[in-house]
XYZ file of C-alpha atoms in Angstrom:
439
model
C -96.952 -60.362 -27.645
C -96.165 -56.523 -26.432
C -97.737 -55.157 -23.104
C -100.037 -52.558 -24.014
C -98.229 -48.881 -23.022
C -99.796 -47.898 -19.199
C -100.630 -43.576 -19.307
C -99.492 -41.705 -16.821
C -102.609 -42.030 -14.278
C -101.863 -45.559 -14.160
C -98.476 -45.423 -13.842
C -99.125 -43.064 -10.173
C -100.397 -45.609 -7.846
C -101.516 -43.785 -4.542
C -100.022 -45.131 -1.068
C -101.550 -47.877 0.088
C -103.116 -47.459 3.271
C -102.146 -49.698 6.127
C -104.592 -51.928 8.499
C -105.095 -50.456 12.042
C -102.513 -53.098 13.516
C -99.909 -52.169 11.070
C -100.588 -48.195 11.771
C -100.176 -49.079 15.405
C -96.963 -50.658 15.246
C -95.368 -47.711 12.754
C -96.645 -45.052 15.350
C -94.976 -47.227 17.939
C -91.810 -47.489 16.308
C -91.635 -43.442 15.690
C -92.260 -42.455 19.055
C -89.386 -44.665 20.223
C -86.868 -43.174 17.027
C -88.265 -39.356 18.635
C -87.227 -40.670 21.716
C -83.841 -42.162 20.538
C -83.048 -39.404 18.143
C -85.350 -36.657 17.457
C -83.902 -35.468 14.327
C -83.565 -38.485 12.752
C -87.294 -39.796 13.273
C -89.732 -39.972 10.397
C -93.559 -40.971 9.718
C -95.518 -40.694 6.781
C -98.477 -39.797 8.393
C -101.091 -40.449 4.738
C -100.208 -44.576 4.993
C -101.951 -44.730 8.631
C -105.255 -45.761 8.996
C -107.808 -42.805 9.224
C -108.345 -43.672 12.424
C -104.779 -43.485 13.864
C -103.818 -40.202 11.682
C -104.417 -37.856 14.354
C -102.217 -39.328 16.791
C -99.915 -39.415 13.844
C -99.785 -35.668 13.450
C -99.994 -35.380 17.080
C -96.332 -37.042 17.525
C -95.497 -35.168 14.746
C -95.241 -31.688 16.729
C -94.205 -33.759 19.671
C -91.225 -34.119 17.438
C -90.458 -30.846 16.716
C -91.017 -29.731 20.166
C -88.125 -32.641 21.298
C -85.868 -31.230 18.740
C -86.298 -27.495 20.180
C -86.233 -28.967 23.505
C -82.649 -31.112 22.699
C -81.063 -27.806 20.949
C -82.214 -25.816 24.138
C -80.590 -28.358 26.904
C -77.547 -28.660 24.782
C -76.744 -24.844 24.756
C -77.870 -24.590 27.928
C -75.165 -27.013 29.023
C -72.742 -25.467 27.039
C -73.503 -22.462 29.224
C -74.762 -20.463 26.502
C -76.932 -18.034 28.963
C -77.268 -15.878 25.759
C -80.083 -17.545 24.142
C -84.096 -16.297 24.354
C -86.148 -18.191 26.411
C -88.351 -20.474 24.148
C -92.158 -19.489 23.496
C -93.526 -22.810 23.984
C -95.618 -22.959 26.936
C -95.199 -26.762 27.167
C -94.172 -28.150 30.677
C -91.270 -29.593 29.709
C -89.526 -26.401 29.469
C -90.625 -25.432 33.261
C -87.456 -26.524 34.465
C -85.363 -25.453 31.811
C -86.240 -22.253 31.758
C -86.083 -21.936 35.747
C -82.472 -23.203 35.184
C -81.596 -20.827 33.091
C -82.813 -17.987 34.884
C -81.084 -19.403 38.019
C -77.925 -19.084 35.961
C -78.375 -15.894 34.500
C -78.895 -15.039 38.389
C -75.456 -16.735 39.704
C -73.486 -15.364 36.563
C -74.425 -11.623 37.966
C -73.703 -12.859 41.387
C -70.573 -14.627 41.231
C -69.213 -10.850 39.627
C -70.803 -9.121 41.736
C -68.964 -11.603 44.592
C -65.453 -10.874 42.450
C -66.510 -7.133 43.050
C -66.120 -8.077 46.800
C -69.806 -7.816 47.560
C -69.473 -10.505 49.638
C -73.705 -9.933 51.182
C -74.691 -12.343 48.026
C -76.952 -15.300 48.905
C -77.763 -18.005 46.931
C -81.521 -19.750 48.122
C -83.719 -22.782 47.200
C -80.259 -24.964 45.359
C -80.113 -27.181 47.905
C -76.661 -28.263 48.572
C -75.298 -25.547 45.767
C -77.092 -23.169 47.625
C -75.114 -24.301 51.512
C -71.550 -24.435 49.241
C -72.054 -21.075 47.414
C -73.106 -19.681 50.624
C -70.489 -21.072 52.626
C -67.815 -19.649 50.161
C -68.680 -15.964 50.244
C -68.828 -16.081 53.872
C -64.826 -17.865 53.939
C -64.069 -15.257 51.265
C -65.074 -12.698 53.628
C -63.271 -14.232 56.470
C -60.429 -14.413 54.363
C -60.646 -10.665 53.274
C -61.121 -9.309 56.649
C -57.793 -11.196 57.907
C -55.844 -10.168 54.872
C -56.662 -6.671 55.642
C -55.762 -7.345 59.345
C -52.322 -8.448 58.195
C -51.897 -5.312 55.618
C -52.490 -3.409 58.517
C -49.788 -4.749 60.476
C -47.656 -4.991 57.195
C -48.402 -1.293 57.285
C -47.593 -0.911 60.542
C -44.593 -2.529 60.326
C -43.022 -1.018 57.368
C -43.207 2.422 59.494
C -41.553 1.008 62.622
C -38.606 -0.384 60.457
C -38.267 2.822 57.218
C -38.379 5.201 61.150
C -35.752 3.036 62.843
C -33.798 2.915 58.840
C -34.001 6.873 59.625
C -33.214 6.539 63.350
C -29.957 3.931 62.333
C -28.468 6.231 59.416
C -28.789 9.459 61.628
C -26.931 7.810 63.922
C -24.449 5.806 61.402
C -23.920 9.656 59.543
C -22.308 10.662 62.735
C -20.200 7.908 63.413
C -17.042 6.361 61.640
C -18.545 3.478 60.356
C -19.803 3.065 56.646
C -23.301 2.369 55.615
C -23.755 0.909 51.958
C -27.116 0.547 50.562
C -26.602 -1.481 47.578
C -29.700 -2.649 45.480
C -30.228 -6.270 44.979
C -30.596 -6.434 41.554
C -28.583 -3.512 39.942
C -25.443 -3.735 42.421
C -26.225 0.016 42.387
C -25.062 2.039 45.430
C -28.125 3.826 46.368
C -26.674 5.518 49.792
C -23.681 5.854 51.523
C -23.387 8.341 54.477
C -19.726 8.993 53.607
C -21.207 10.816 50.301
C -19.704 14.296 49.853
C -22.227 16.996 50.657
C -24.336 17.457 48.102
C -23.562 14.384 46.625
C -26.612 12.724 44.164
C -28.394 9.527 45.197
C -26.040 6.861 43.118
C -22.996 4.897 42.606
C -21.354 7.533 40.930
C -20.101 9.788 43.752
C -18.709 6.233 45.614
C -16.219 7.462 42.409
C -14.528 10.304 43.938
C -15.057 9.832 47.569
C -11.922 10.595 49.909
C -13.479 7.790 52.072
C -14.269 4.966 49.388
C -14.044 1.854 50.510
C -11.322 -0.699 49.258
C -13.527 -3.501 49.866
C -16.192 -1.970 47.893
C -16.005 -4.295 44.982
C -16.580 -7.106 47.568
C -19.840 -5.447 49.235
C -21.656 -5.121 45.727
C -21.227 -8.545 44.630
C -21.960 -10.234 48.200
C -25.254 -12.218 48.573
C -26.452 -14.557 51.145
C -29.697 -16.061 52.238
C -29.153 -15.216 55.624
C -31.537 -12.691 56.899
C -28.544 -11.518 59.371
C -24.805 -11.531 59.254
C -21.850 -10.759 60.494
C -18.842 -11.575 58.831
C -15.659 -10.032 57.934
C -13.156 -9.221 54.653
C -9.592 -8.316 54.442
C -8.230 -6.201 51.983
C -4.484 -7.520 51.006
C -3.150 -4.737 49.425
C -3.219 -2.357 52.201
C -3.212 -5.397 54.999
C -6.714 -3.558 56.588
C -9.282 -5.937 57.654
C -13.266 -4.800 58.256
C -16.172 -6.393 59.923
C -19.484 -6.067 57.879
C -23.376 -5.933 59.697
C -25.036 -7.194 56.325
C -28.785 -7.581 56.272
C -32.054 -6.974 53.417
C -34.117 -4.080 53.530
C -36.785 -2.273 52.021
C -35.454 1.198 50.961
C -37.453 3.567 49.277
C -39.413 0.687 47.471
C -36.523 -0.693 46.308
C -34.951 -4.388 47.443
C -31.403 -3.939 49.190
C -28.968 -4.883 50.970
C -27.040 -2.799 54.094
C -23.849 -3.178 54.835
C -22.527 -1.367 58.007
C -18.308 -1.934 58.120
C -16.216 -0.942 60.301
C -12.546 -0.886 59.925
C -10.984 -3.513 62.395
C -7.380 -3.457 61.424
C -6.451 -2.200 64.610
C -8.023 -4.549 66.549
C -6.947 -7.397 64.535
C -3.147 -6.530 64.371
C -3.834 -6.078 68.933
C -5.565 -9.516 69.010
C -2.412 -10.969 66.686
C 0.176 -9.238 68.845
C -1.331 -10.741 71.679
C -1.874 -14.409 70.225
C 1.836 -14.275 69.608
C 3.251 -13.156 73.150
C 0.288 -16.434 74.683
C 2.315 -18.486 72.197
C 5.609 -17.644 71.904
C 8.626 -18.262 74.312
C 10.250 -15.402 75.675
C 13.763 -16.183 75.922
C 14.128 -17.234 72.654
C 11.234 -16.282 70.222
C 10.128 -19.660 69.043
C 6.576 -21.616 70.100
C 5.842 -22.336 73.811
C 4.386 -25.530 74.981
C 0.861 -23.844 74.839
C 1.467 -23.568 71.204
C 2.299 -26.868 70.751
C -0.284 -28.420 72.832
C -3.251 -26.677 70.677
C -1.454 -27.316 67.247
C -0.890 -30.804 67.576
C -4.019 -31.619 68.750
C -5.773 -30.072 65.556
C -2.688 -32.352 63.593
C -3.947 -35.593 65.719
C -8.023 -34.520 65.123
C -7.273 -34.589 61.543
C -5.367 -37.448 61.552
C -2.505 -35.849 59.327
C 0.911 -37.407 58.613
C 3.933 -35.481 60.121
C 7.386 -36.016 61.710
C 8.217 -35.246 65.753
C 11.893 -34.552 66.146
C 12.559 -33.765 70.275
C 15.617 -32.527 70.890
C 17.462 -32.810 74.553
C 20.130 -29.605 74.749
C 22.951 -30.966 77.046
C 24.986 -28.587 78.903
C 22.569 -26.213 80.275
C 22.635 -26.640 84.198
C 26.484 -27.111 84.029
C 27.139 -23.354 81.855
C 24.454 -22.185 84.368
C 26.264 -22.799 87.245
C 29.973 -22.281 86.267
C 29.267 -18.996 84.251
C 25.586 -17.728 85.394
C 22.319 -17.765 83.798
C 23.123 -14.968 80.952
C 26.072 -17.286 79.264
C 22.958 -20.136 79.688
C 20.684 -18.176 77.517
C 23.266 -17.194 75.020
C 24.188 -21.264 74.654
C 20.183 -21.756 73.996
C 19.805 -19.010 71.681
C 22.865 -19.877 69.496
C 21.269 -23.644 69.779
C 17.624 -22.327 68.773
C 19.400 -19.765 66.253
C 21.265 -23.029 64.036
C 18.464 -24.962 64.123
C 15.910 -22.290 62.578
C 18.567 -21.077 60.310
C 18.123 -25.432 58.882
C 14.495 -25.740 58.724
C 11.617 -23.881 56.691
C 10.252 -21.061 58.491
C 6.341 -22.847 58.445
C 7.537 -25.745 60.616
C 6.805 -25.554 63.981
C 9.857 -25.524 66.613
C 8.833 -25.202 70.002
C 10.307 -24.958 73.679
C 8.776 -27.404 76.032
C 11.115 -27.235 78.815
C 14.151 -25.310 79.808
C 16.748 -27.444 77.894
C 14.079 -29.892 75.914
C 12.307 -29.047 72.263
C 10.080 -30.004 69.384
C 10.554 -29.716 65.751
C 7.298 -30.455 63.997
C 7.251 -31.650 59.768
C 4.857 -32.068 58.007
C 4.476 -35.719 56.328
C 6.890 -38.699 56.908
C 10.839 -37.442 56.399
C 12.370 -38.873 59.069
C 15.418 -39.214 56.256
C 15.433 -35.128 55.797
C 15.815 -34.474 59.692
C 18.673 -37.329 60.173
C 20.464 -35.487 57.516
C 20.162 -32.061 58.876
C 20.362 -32.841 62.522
C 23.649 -34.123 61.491
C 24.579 -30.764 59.817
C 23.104 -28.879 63.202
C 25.464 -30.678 65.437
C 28.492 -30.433 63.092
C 27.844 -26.328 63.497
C 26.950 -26.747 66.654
C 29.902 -27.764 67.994
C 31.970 -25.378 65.442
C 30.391 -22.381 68.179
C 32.381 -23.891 71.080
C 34.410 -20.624 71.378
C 31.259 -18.563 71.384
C 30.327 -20.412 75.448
C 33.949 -20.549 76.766
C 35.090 -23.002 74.773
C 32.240 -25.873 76.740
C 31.589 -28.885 74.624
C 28.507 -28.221 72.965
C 25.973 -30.848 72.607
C 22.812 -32.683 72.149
C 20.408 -35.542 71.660
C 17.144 -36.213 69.605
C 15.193 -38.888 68.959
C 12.186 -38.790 65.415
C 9.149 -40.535 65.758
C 6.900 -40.186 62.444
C 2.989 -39.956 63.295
C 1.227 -41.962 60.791
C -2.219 -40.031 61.197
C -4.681 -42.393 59.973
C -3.225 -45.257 62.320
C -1.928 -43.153 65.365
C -3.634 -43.323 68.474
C -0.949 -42.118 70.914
C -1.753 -38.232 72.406
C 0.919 -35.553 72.173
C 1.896 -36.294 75.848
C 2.674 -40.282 74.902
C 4.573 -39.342 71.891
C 6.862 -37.086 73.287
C 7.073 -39.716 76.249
C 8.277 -42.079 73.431
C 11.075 -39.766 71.989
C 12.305 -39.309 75.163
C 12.882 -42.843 76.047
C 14.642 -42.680 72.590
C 16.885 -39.775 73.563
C 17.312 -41.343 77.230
C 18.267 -45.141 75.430
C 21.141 -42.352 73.477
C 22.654 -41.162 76.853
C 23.081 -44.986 78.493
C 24.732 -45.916 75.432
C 26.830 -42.753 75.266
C 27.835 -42.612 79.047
C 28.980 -46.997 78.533
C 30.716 -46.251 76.101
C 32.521 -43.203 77.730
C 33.141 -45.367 80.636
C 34.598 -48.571 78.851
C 36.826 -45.939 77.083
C 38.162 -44.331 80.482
C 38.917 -47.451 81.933
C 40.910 -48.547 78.664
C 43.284 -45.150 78.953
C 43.523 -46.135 83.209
């Protein structure tokens, strides 16, 4: 059988309304989804029972005053201090809004503080309030000591540019150079050897009768020393200069001066000295000094070289039959041959009257048996050159291993004598057993 068709006023059943118990528990379960999440909390207010309905539309606006309340907070938190303060009057935005006015406060204070009004106070924030206040009175502190030491900054940059006048016054007058040379362009910036009316610049260094050789040298140089002294030769001409390099400030601009004075002079007296301390007079070569100092720099660095001492017989005898000039003549020809042999860097030295030391670097005992052989050979060819004397000597080589030696100069030369002593005993035996053969 068919259903009989329902109209339209059937068909629109009104909401049934719920008991009292049932109204309670929906009201309780929207106030906790307002609390939970305001936005998302819902209550159709016409299913309550009469009775609860106003409470209903009660929670209703306390809804929409949570949502204004959450949108507030969370701007506010943001620090969005551009937003009106809300026209509720409700308590719950007493705080709120006394935060936010607080802020507003601090925001103008804290620029008014980067201003360097450091007088702002911040009062009733409890521990904000102590560390706020505590701050601007540090930054104050701070400010009054920086300004103490810009004083003295001050102070001191007028002492030093007044002695920078003082100094060049007094270098303009003098022989020495002064180069100003900027730190980062390499730019000479003053020189007082400038021709008059010369422009601040490198470009008059160009043309100057009294440019520097070493100039090249004194615009590249950098050090991180705040003071040195140092010194630069120049090879072409053989001049040597001392240099007084230190940083300045000139004219705002970061440099370095160089005062240099030419010490060629000096240099070439101190050398010509060195070599009359170290240099024997008779016959031109190294003195014991000489060799005392340079082998013990050979022993400190433990290096390898070759000691060849050489005992000159004949000298007392020529002394005393022909006199002392005819003795120096026999030693020079001796010391002559023997340089004449060797390269002019080793080192041949005089340690006594008739007694010397050849010095080679590395082991080659093998080279000096060979042309100690060659001296004597020579040598002897000279005989007409003393009288016709028989001319004569002994040596001995010892090669210094450097990393193993630990005998001083004195031992070693101790050693080769006992070598050269050991020659003579054999020589004078075997002179002997050849007399008493001819007798």
């Amino acid at each position: 059988m068919e259903e009989p068709e329902q109209g339209p006023e059937e068909s629109q059943q009104e909401p049934q309304t719920l008991g009292m118990e049932e109204s309670c528990q929906q009201l309780t379960q929207y106030l906790e989804s307002i609390l939970h999440d305001a936005g998302e909390a819902g209550l159709d207010v016409s299913r309550l029972a009469p009775a609860c309905r106003g409470l209903g539309e009660a929670l209703r606006s306390f809804q929409a005053l949570a949502e204004e309340l959450v949108s507030y907070s969370t701007q506010l938190s943001k620090g969005d201090l551009s937003q009106d303060f809300p026209e509720n009057s409700s308590c719950l935005y007493g705080g709120l809004k006394n935060l936010h006015a607080n802020l507003k406060h601090l925001t103008w204070q804290a620029k008014q503080v980067t201003k360097g009004d450091y007088s702002q106070k911040v009062l009733h924030l409890g521990e904000f309030s102590e560390a706020f206040n505590t701050m601007t009175q540090q930054l104050k502190e701070r400010e009054d000591q920086l300004k103490q030491k810009i004083q003295l900054a001050q102070r001191r940059a007028e002492i030093i540019e007044s002695y920078t006048d003082m100094l060049v016054e007094l270098l303009d007058q003098r022989d020495e150079w002064l180069l100003v040379v900027d730190r980062e362009t390499r730019e000479v910036v003053h020189c007082n050897k400038r021709t008059r009316g010369g422009e601040e610049g490198g470009s008059y260094c160009d043309s100057c009768q009294h440019r520097l050789p070493i100039q090249p040298r004194l615009l590249e140089w950098d050090a991180s020393e705040r003071y040195r002294i140092w010194e630069q030769e120049e090879e072409e001409r053989g001049g040597c200069y001392r240099i007084i390099s230190f940083p300045i400030e000139w004219k705002e601009r970061a440099s370095w001066v160089h005062i240099v004075m030419d010490v060629t002079a000096e240099k070439m007296k101190a050398r010509h000295l060195s070599d009359q301390i170290y240099q024997d007079t008779d016959t031109g070569i190294r003195n014991r000094l000489f060799l005392d100092e340079f082998m013990g720099q050979i022993l400190r660095e433990r290096q390898d070289i070759t000691l060849c001492y050489l005992d000159l017989e004949g000298v007392s005898d020529i002394n005393t039959a022909y006199g002392r000039k005819v003795g120096d003549a026999y030693i020079q020809n001796f010391v002559e041959i023997v340089r004449k042999n060797f390269r002019s860097g080793d080192t041949f030295a005089r340690i006594q009257d008739d007694k010397f030391c050849l010095l080679l670097t590395g082991n080659v005992k093998h080279l000096i048996e060979r042309k100690m052989d060659e001296i004597l050979d020579t040598f002897q060819r000279d005989d007409d050159r003393v009288f016709s004397h028989e001319c004569n000597f002994k040596y001995s080589i010892v090669e210094v291993e450097g990393e193993s030696n630990m005998l001083t100069l004195d031992k070693l030369l101790k050693e080769a004598e006992d070598i050269v002593q050991k020659k003579k005993r054999r020589h004078r035996r075997k002179r002997s057993s050849f007399e008493l053969q001819d007798w």
